[in-house]
Amino acid sequence: MDTLFKETDKEYLIQYFKIPKKKFRNRRLLFAFIIGVILLALGIRQNSMLYLAVPVGVFIGYKIPYFEMRKMKSMQDVIKQLMFPSFVRHFVSLIDTQGNVYQTLIKTTDYIKEPIKAELEVLVSKLGVTDQQNREAFMEFAYFINSSEAVMIMSMIYEFDKEGIQKEGLKELEDILSELQENKVEEMLNMKTSSMGKYATPVILYTLAFVLLFTSITFFTYFKLYL
């Protein structure tokens, strides 16, 4: 909740979605301006004190683009985590024919869709550089997926790349994949439900505050005019 109010992850989200800061700021100001003007115009037209709700409306409008980014990031995380078992399954099925991790990852890119495909291509390009720290490259891909399972599995694949592929390690990876596929859908559904509630709460609070303020102003105006 504190993160949502203070927007401590705003800079990270702007960089993640590659949104120009000026464009994001202008979008926030536009939302705030439109809502503020609508409330002010309604207050003047109805000869009421609705204009007192303008600050709350402007605040809500200013927050909307930020909450949109949070929602988009949450949805992308769910998609990536649901797609990750497919990536591992293709990697396991191709590794016998390709011979090593690097060639297997190259071939795996042919079967993976976005948004994982682009990041997988980045991983492959980093592995192709001789002075690149391979473990760091594998971990960056795992952090992109944003799950503990991804960190564990990419650590195992890194060990395959470093030490060579062993049957015992490959069997362990296949067992982890089977368990991951069984649990991932239910886990993602629970995560999505929790995420929706977490991000919806501030919006509900803002809206509730606005409704209460609007109701109070309406009653005050009514009593002032007719009593």
XYZ file of N, CA and C in Angstrom:
681
model
N 0.831 -1.203 0.000
C 0.000 0.000 0.000
C 0.865 1.252 0.000
N 1.930 1.243 0.853
C 2.817 2.393 0.940
C 3.477 2.668 -0.405
N 3.845 1.577 -1.116
C 4.451 1.729 -2.436
C 3.502 2.402 -3.407
N 2.225 2.046 -3.336
C 1.248 2.594 -4.265
C 1.010 4.077 -4.039
N 0.998 4.501 -2.787
C 0.760 5.912 -2.493
C 1.994 6.764 -2.802
N 3.166 6.248 -2.435
C 4.401 7.012 -2.644
C 4.998 6.807 -4.036
N 4.513 5.805 -4.746
C 4.977 5.503 -6.110
C 6.490 5.250 -6.137
N 6.968 4.455 -5.191
C 8.403 4.194 -5.103
C 8.937 3.397 -6.294
N 8.054 2.717 -7.021
C 8.485 1.932 -8.186
C 8.194 2.639 -9.508
N 7.844 3.901 -9.447
C 7.465 4.626 -10.666
C 8.606 4.672 -11.690
N 9.816 5.014 -11.228
C 10.947 5.126 -12.145
C 11.256 3.777 -12.792
N 11.184 2.721 -11.981
C 11.433 1.374 -12.524
C 10.415 1.023 -13.600
N 9.146 1.320 -13.372
C 8.090 1.002 -14.332
C 8.248 1.815 -15.614
N 8.618 3.082 -15.477
C 8.834 3.929 -16.655
C 9.959 3.368 -17.513
N 11.039 2.928 -16.860
C 12.156 2.337 -17.604
C 11.769 0.979 -18.192
N 11.005 0.196 -17.438
C 10.598 -1.138 -17.885
C 9.769 -1.054 -19.166
N 8.825 -0.123 -19.207
C 7.963 0.022 -20.387
C 8.534 0.984 -21.424
N 9.722 1.544 -21.122
C 10.395 2.462 -22.049
C 9.483 3.635 -22.432
N 8.832 4.199 -21.419
C 7.949 5.341 -21.624
C 8.743 6.628 -21.379
N 8.759 7.562 -22.316
C 9.434 8.848 -22.072
C 8.819 9.549 -20.861
N 9.676 10.050 -19.979
C 9.178 10.679 -18.752
C 8.262 11.864 -19.067
N 8.606 12.613 -20.083
C 7.788 13.776 -20.442
C 6.403 13.340 -20.896
N 6.346 12.260 -21.675
C 5.060 11.743 -22.146
C 4.210 11.254 -20.976
N 4.842 10.568 -20.030
C 4.116 10.073 -18.864
C 3.597 11.235 -18.019
N 4.440 12.243 -17.813
C 4.017 13.401 -17.026
C 2.867 14.135 -17.706
N 2.961 14.302 -19.016
C 1.893 14.996 -19.745
C 0.578 14.220 -19.688
N 0.668 12.907 -19.718
C -0.536 12.083 -19.637
C -1.199 12.237 -18.266
N -0.388 12.282 -17.222
C -0.926 12.476 -15.878
C -1.613 13.835 -15.765
N -0.957 14.862 -16.271
C -1.522 16.212 -16.199
C -2.813 16.308 -17.012
N -2.850 15.596 -18.150
C -4.047 15.623 -18.986
C -5.233 14.992 -18.262
N -5.018 13.832 -17.645
C -6.091 13.180 -16.891
C -6.569 14.078 -15.750
N -5.609 14.645 -15.019
C -5.967 15.510 -13.891
C -6.740 16.740 -14.381
N -6.298 17.318 -15.494
C -6.949 18.519 -16.028
C -8.379 18.224 -16.484
N -8.561 17.121 -17.201
C -9.884 16.785 -17.723
C -10.887 16.567 -16.588
N -10.481 15.774 -15.587
C -11.394 15.505 -14.471
C -11.672 16.783 -13.686
N -10.634 17.591 -13.489
C -10.817 18.840 -12.759
C -11.761 19.787 -13.471
N -11.609 19.921 -14.783
C -12.471 20.816 -15.563
C -13.920 20.331 -15.544
N -14.111 19.014 -15.670
C -15.474 18.456 -15.665
C -16.170 18.761 -14.338
N -15.470 18.529 -13.225
C -16.060 18.792 -11.910
C -16.341 20.272 -11.709
N -15.413 21.115 -12.142
C -15.600 22.554 -12.004
C -16.785 23.035 -12.837
N -16.884 22.522 -14.078
C -17.985 22.917 -14.949
C -19.325 22.466 -14.379
N -19.372 21.260 -13.819
C -20.615 20.765 -13.223
C -21.013 21.614 -12.014
N -20.006 22.004 -11.230
C -20.296 22.821 -10.067
C -20.867 24.171 -10.444
N -20.281 24.794 -11.474
C -20.766 26.100 -11.925
C -22.154 25.979 -12.548
N -22.343 24.953 -13.361
C -23.625 24.786 -14.054
C -24.755 24.507 -13.075
N -24.485 23.706 -12.067
C -25.528 23.345 -11.112
C -25.601 24.326 -9.944
N -24.761 25.352 -9.992
C -24.729 26.352 -8.923
C -24.573 25.686 -7.558
N -23.667 24.717 -7.511
C -23.442 23.970 -6.275
C -21.988 24.131 -5.853
N -21.662 23.482 -4.768
C -20.285 23.539 -4.272
C -19.476 22.325 -4.732
N -19.866 21.788 -5.856
C -19.166 20.621 -6.395
C -17.708 20.937 -6.701
N -17.429 22.206 -6.922
C -16.056 22.575 -7.229
C -15.092 22.230 -6.084
N -15.646 22.045 -4.867
C -14.801 21.654 -3.743
C -14.224 20.251 -3.933
N -14.876 19.466 -4.816
C -14.385 18.110 -5.086
C -13.284 18.101 -6.137
N -12.982 19.253 -6.706
C -11.969 19.326 -7.769
C -10.612 18.789 -7.318
N -10.093 19.159 -6.132
C -8.778 18.625 -5.731
C -8.732 17.103 -5.671
N -9.818 16.500 -5.131
C -9.854 15.038 -5.065
C -9.890 14.444 -6.467
N -10.718 15.017 -7.344
C -10.806 14.532 -8.721
C -9.497 14.667 -9.460
N -8.825 15.794 -9.262
C -7.524 16.016 -9.900
C -6.501 14.994 -9.407
N -6.529 14.714 -8.107
C -5.606 13.730 -7.526
C -5.841 12.344 -8.122
N -7.118 11.943 -8.244
C -7.448 10.640 -8.825
C -6.993 10.584 -10.283
N -7.287 11.652 -11.034
C -6.874 11.685 -12.439
C -5.369 11.597 -12.589
N -4.639 12.243 -11.690
C -3.179 12.235 -11.734
C -2.623 10.840 -11.465
N -3.337 10.063 -10.652
C -2.880 8.726 -10.288
C -3.197 7.674 -11.345
N -4.186 7.917 -12.190
C -4.656 6.895 -13.129
C -3.542 6.306 -13.996
N -2.697 7.104 -14.680
C -1.638 6.513 -15.515
C -0.668 5.631 -14.734
N -0.393 6.000 -13.485
C 0.500 5.169 -12.662
C -0.120 3.819 -12.371
N -1.419 3.815 -12.001
C -2.093 2.544 -11.735
C -2.212 1.706 -13.006
N -2.334 2.354 -14.143
C -2.353 1.622 -15.414
C -1.038 0.876 -15.617
N 0.086 1.535 -15.322
C 1.387 0.878 -15.453
C 1.501 -0.305 -14.498
N 1.045 -0.136 -13.258
C 1.098 -1.225 -12.292
C 0.285 -2.424 -12.767
N -0.885 -2.134 -13.316
C -1.744 -3.216 -13.800
C -1.100 -3.928 -14.982
N -0.523 -3.173 -15.912
C 0.143 -3.758 -17.078
C 1.313 -4.635 -16.651
N 2.103 -4.173 -15.676
C 3.253 -4.948 -15.203
C 2.786 -6.240 -14.550
N 1.731 -6.166 -13.756
C 1.195 -7.359 -13.114
C 0.726 -8.376 -14.136
N 0.046 -7.912 -15.173
C -0.440 -8.812 -16.218
C 0.719 -9.445 -16.973
N 1.762 -8.656 -17.264
C 2.921 -9.200 -17.979
C 3.646 -10.248 -17.143
N 3.748 -10.003 -15.836
C 4.398 -10.986 -14.962
C 3.642 -12.308 -14.979
N 2.322 -12.238 -14.945
C 1.511 -13.453 -14.990
C 1.742 -14.194 -16.305
N 1.748 -13.458 -17.411
C 1.948 -14.071 -18.732
C 3.319 -14.737 -18.817
N 4.365 -14.042 -18.368
C 5.724 -14.591 -18.428
C 5.859 -15.851 -17.587
N 5.268 -15.835 -16.397
C 5.381 -16.985 -15.513
C 4.575 -18.176 -16.018
N 3.487 -17.905 -16.717
C 2.721 -18.999 -17.325
C 3.450 -19.573 -18.541
N 4.216 -18.732 -19.233
C 4.940 -19.174 -20.422
C 6.251 -19.882 -20.092
N 6.794 -19.623 -18.914
C 8.114 -20.153 -18.568
C 8.188 -21.682 -18.636
N 7.187 -22.426 -18.125
C 7.265 -23.898 -18.257
C 7.370 -24.354 -19.710
N 6.727 -23.618 -20.629
C 6.827 -23.971 -22.049
C 8.259 -23.809 -22.546
N 8.921 -22.754 -22.113
C 10.325 -22.549 -22.469
C 11.185 -23.709 -21.961
N 10.992 -24.105 -20.697
C 11.781 -25.187 -20.116
C 11.501 -26.500 -20.837
N 10.233 -26.741 -21.167
C 9.859 -27.979 -21.864
C 10.556 -28.066 -23.229
N 10.564 -26.984 -23.982
C 11.242 -26.984 -25.279
C 12.759 -27.153 -25.112
N 13.307 -26.510 -24.082
C 14.745 -26.632 -23.837
C 15.122 -28.080 -23.552
N 14.356 -28.736 -22.691
C 14.636 -30.132 -22.329
C 14.500 -31.050 -23.536
N 13.478 -30.817 -24.353
C 13.240 -31.693 -25.510
C 14.280 -31.500 -26.610
N 14.916 -30.330 -26.662
C 15.871 -30.034 -27.729
C 17.326 -30.295 -27.341
N 17.592 -30.415 -26.057
C 18.981 -30.452 -25.616
C 19.715 -31.704 -26.101
N 19.008 -32.813 -26.276
C 19.657 -34.041 -26.758
C 20.133 -33.905 -28.197
N 19.389 -33.136 -28.994
C 19.739 -33.007 -30.418
C 20.737 -31.886 -30.676
N 20.825 -30.905 -29.764
C 21.691 -29.750 -29.997
C 23.078 -29.902 -29.380
N 23.173 -30.690 -28.312
C 24.492 -31.019 -27.778
C 24.995 -30.140 -26.653
N 24.653 -28.847 -26.646
C 25.093 -27.980 -25.548
C 24.042 -26.908 -25.274
N 24.222 -26.211 -24.177
C 23.223 -25.248 -23.724
C 23.072 -24.096 -24.709
N 24.196 -23.574 -25.183
C 24.152 -22.406 -26.075
C 23.357 -22.705 -27.342
N 23.659 -23.803 -28.005
C 22.950 -24.161 -29.233
C 21.482 -24.493 -28.962
N 21.233 -25.093 -27.791
C 19.847 -25.421 -27.436
C 19.026 -24.159 -27.234
N 19.603 -23.161 -26.576
C 18.902 -21.896 -26.367
C 18.625 -21.192 -27.697
N 19.589 -21.246 -28.605
C 19.384 -20.653 -29.930
C 18.194 -21.306 -30.623
N 18.163 -22.648 -30.591
C 17.076 -23.378 -31.241
C 15.750 -23.141 -30.524
N 15.789 -22.985 -29.212
C 14.565 -22.786 -28.432
C 13.869 -21.488 -28.807
N 14.627 -20.478 -29.225
C 14.021 -19.190 -29.605
C 13.022 -19.349 -30.747
N 13.178 -20.394 -31.548
C 12.254 -20.617 -32.672
C 10.867 -21.029 -32.204
N 10.755 -21.500 -30.971
C 9.490 -22.052 -30.489
C 8.842 -21.197 -29.389
N 9.507 -20.119 -29.007
C 9.025 -19.289 -27.905
C 8.442 -17.993 -28.446
N 7.345 -17.560 -27.855
C 6.680 -16.325 -28.263
C 7.024 -15.190 -27.305
N 6.628 -13.989 -27.709
C 6.825 -12.826 -26.847
C 5.892 -12.902 -25.636
N 6.269 -12.321 -24.505
C 7.418 -11.423 -24.311
C 8.724 -12.123 -23.942
N 8.705 -13.459 -23.812
C 9.915 -14.170 -23.403
C 10.933 -14.237 -24.547
N 10.458 -14.337 -25.768
C 11.347 -14.535 -26.916
C 12.439 -13.468 -27.003
N 12.054 -12.198 -26.874
C 13.025 -11.107 -26.992
C 14.096 -11.201 -25.906
N 13.678 -11.511 -24.681
C 14.638 -11.616 -23.581
C 15.527 -12.839 -23.740
N 14.987 -13.916 -24.293
C 15.789 -15.107 -24.557
C 16.850 -14.815 -25.613
N 16.499 -14.033 -26.602
C 17.462 -13.632 -27.631
C 18.571 -12.771 -27.035
N 18.214 -11.945 -26.052
C 19.228 -11.148 -25.351
C 20.192 -12.071 -24.603
N 19.641 -13.089 -23.936
C 20.473 -14.062 -23.226
C 21.431 -14.755 -24.189
N 20.919 -15.192 -25.317
C 21.755 -15.878 -26.311
C 22.871 -14.960 -26.802
N 22.543 -13.704 -27.057
C 23.561 -12.762 -27.541
C 24.644 -12.532 -26.488
N 24.254 -12.500 -25.213
C 25.243 -12.322 -24.145
C 26.132 -13.552 -24.013
N 25.565 -14.736 -24.184
C 26.357 -15.960 -24.093
C 27.341 -16.070 -25.252
N 27.038 -15.377 -26.330
C 27.935 -15.404 -27.488
C 29.148 -14.524 -27.329
N 29.166 -13.682 -26.285
C 30.315 -12.816 -26.003
C 31.232 -13.539 -25.031
N 32.488 -13.714 -25.410
C 33.402 -14.565 -24.643
C 33.707 -14.019 -23.252
N 33.733 -12.676 -23.104
C 34.098 -12.116 -21.797
C 32.876 -11.823 -20.928
N 31.702 -12.266 -21.370
C 30.475 -12.053 -20.595
C 30.418 -13.019 -19.418
N 30.007 -12.486 -18.247
C 29.791 -13.343 -17.085
C 28.508 -14.144 -17.300
N 28.647 -15.428 -17.601
C 27.497 -16.240 -17.988
C 26.440 -16.342 -16.890
N 26.866 -16.521 -15.659
C 25.888 -16.661 -14.581
C 25.014 -15.411 -14.472
N 25.631 -14.262 -14.589
C 24.882 -13.010 -14.528
C 23.850 -12.945 -15.650
N 24.214 -13.408 -16.839
C 23.290 -13.399 -17.973
C 22.099 -14.327 -17.715
N 22.374 -15.509 -17.182
C 21.295 -16.455 -16.857
C 20.366 -15.883 -15.781
N 20.966 -15.235 -14.771
C 20.170 -14.689 -13.678
C 19.323 -13.503 -14.137
N 19.828 -12.725 -15.053
C 19.048 -11.603 -15.576
C 17.792 -12.117 -16.286
N 17.933 -13.218 -16.990
C 16.764 -13.820 -17.636
C 15.781 -14.330 -16.577
N 16.299 -14.942 -15.516
C 15.436 -15.438 -14.440
C 14.701 -14.304 -13.754
N 15.400 -13.190 -13.506
C 14.768 -12.041 -12.854
C 13.712 -11.418 -13.765
N 13.925 -11.515 -15.063
C 12.918 -11.030 -16.012
C 11.627 -11.837 -15.877
N 11.762 -13.145 -15.694
C 10.582 -13.995 -15.493
C 9.924 -13.671 -14.157
N 10.755 -13.328 -13.174
C 10.265 -12.842 -11.879
C 9.559 -13.935 -11.074
N 10.233 -15.075 -10.898
C 9.712 -16.137 -10.044
C 10.882 -16.913 -9.446
N 10.660 -17.477 -8.284
C 11.711 -18.251 -7.616
C 12.050 -19.503 -8.415
N 11.038 -20.090 -9.068
C 11.285 -21.281 -9.894
C 12.228 -20.960 -11.052
N 12.059 -19.780 -11.629
C 12.918 -19.384 -12.751
C 14.365 -19.246 -12.291
N 14.564 -18.678 -11.104
C 15.925 -18.533 -10.572
C 16.556 -19.905 -10.366
N 15.814 -20.834 -9.802
C 16.332 -22.176 -9.553
C 16.653 -22.902 -10.859
N 15.741 -22.850 -11.818
C 15.927 -23.575 -13.076
C 17.049 -22.969 -13.908
N 17.121 -21.629 -13.959
C 18.184 -20.998 -14.743
C 19.542 -21.228 -14.089
N 19.577 -21.388 -12.776
C 20.833 -21.744 -12.100
C 21.278 -23.140 -12.528
N 20.313 -24.056 -12.673
C 20.629 -25.407 -13.121
C 21.127 -25.396 -14.565
N 20.482 -24.609 -15.413
C 20.900 -24.535 -16.812
C 22.294 -23.914 -16.914
N 22.567 -22.947 -16.044
C 23.912 -22.373 -16.012
C 24.949 -23.447 -15.665
N 24.625 -24.308 -14.690
C 25.542 -25.387 -14.321
C 25.739 -26.350 -15.493
N 24.672 -26.609 -16.262
C 24.813 -27.432 -17.472
C 25.798 -26.779 -18.444
N 25.683 -25.454 -18.567
C 26.543 -24.720 -19.490
C 27.996 -24.721 -19.012
N 28.170 -24.678 -17.708
C 29.517 -24.599 -17.133
C 30.189 -25.958 -17.020
N 29.440 -26.958 -16.531
C 30.024 -28.260 -16.220
C 29.698 -29.340 -17.249
N 28.741 -29.054 -18.128
C 28.300 -30.065 -19.072
C 26.988 -30.691 -18.620
N 26.286 -31.280 -19.557
C 24.969 -31.849 -19.273
C 25.124 -33.262 -18.738
N 24.523 -33.520 -17.576
C 24.560 -34.842 -16.960
C 23.142 -35.392 -16.883
N 23.027 -36.702 -17.009
C 21.712 -37.325 -17.021
C 20.960 -37.090 -15.709
N 21.701 -37.133 -14.601
C 21.047 -36.937 -13.304
C 20.472 -35.522 -13.198
N 21.238 -34.548 -13.628
C 20.788 -33.170 -13.579
C 19.616 -32.921 -14.508
N 19.667 -33.537 -15.683
C 18.583 -33.381 -16.649
C 17.309 -34.032 -16.134
N 17.451 -35.189 -15.469
C 16.277 -35.861 -14.882
C 15.666 -35.004 -13.774
N 16.507 -34.370 -12.973
C 16.015 -33.486 -11.916
C 15.273 -32.293 -12.522
N 15.817 -31.766 -13.611
C 15.163 -30.640 -14.277
C 13.795 -31.053 -14.823
N 13.698 -32.245 -15.386
C 12.418 -32.747 -15.906
C 11.405 -32.931 -14.778
N 11.862 -33.406 -13.613
C 10.959 -33.566 -12.470
C 10.447 -32.216 -11.984
N 11.342 -31.235 -11.926
C 10.939 -29.890 -11.513
C 9.940 -29.308 -12.499
N 10.180 -29.551 -13.784
C 9.271 -29.056 -14.815
C 7.882 -29.654 -14.658
N 7.813 -30.965 -14.398
C 6.514 -31.621 -14.220
C 5.750 -31.024 -13.047
N 6.461 -30.804 -11.948
C 5.825 -30.212 -10.772
C 5.409 -28.766 -11.040
N 6.258 -28.065 -11.765
C 5.962 -26.664 -12.080
C 4.715 -26.548 -12.942
N 4.580 -27.429 -13.923
C 3.417 -27.394 -14.803
C 2.125 -27.713 -14.053
N 2.223 -28.604 -13.065
C 1.036 -28.982 -12.295
C 0.548 -27.849 -11.393
N 1.496 -27.083 -10.855
C 1.145 -26.081 -9.851
C 0.975 -24.673 -10.409
N 1.536 -24.396 -11.585
C 1.640 -23.010 -12.036
C 0.300 -22.344 -12.297
N -0.635 -23.044 -12.932
C -1.910 -22.411 -13.273
C -2.650 -21.970 -12.015
N -2.741 -22.872 -11.026
C -3.429 -22.520 -9.782
C -2.705 -21.390 -9.058
N -1.390 -21.453 -9.043
C -0.606 -20.418 -8.378
C -0.801 -19.066 -9.040
N -0.808 -19.044 -10.368
C -0.972 -17.788 -11.089
C -2.365 -17.210 -10.902
N -3.364 -18.081 -10.843
C -4.727 -17.599 -10.593
C -4.824 -16.948 -9.216
N -4.195 -17.587 -8.217
C -4.201 -17.013 -6.874
C -3.443 -15.696 -6.840
N -2.310 -15.642 -7.542
C -1.519 -14.426 -7.597
C -2.288 -13.307 -8.268
N -2.993 -13.643 -9.358
C -3.759 -12.631 -10.080
C -4.885 -12.079 -9.212
N -5.549 -12.970 -8.477
C -6.629 -12.517 -7.600
C -6.088 -11.592 -6.521
N -4.973 -11.989 -5.916
C -4.353 -11.168 -4.879
C -3.898 -9.838 -5.436
N -3.311 -9.869 -6.652
C -2.822 -8.646 -7.280
C -3.955 -7.688 -7.597
N -5.050 -8.231 -8.092
C -6.190 -7.387 -8.423
C -6.715 -6.686 -7.173
N -6.777 -7.428 -6.069
C -7.247 -6.820 -4.833
C -6.293 -5.760 -4.336
N -4.985 -6.028 -4.456
C -3.985 -5.098 -3.955
C -4.008 -3.791 -4.720
N -4.126 -3.885 -6.057
C -4.097 -2.669 -6.850
C -5.441 -1.955 -6.875
N -6.503 -2.721 -6.623
C -7.827 -2.101 -6.650
C -8.100 -1.294 -5.388
N -7.485 -1.654 -4.264
C -7.780 -1.002 -2.989
C -7.553 0.503 -3.020
N -6.400 1.005 -3.491
C -6.229 2.459 -3.521
C -7.257 3.151 -4.396
N -7.573 2.558 -5.536
C -8.565 3.155 -6.427
C -9.917 3.229 -5.732
N -10.277 2.167 -5.020
C -11.546 2.149 -4.286
C -11.549 3.233 -3.212
N -10.427 3.384 -2.518
C -10.343 4.402 -1.472
C -10.484 5.801 -2.060
N -9.796 6.053 -3.179
C -9.900 7.360 -3.814
C -11.334 7.632 -4.259
N -11.928 6.605 -4.882
C -13.298 6.770 -5.379
C -14.270 6.983 -4.231
N -14.086 6.227 -3.147
C -14.958 6.377 -1.995
C -14.841 7.769 -1.389
N -13.618 8.261 -1.289
C -13.419 9.612 -0.765
C -14.103 10.647 -1.652
N -14.002 10.443 -2.959
C -14.637 11.368 -3.898
C -16.158 11.328 -3.757
N -16.710 10.107 -3.659
C -18.169 9.968 -3.528
C -18.666 10.608 -2.241
N -17.940 10.387 -1.137
C -18.336 10.979 0.134
C -18.286 12.493 0.074
N -17.242 13.018 -0.537
C -17.120 14.464 -0.674
C -18.227 15.028 -1.544
N -18.500 14.339 -2.659
C -19.569 14.773 -3.566
C -20.927 14.763 -2.864
N -21.189 13.691 -2.091
C -22.463 13.581 -1.371
C -22.604 14.685 -0.333
N -21.519 14.946 0.382
C -21.555 15.993 1.406
C -21.837 17.352 0.795
N -21.195 17.629 -0.323
C -21.395 18.917 -0.996
C -22.824 19.037 -1.505
N -23.352 17.943 -2.046
C -24.722 17.955 -2.559
C -25.724 18.243 -1.454
N -25.581 17.560 -0.310
C -26.490 17.794 0.812
C -26.354 19.214 1.346
N -25.118 19.689 1.424
C -24.883 21.043 1.926
C -25.540 22.080 1.018
N -25.389 21.884 -0.281
C -26.001 22.802 -1.241
C -27.512 22.753 -1.152
N -28.070 21.567 -1.009
C -29.531 21.413 -0.914
C -30.082 22.156 0.298
N -29.463 21.945 1.462
C -29.949 22.596 2.678
C -29.770 24.117 2.598
N -28.711 24.541 1.928
C -28.476 25.965 1.799
C -29.510 26.645 0.922
N -29.961 25.970 -0.114
C -30.893 26.561 -1.069
C -32.349 26.442 -0.621
N -32.689 25.357 0.048
C -34.122 25.067 0.296
C -34.534 25.105 1.770
N -33.590 25.260 2.662
C -33.970 25.281 4.074
C -33.606 26.620 4.712
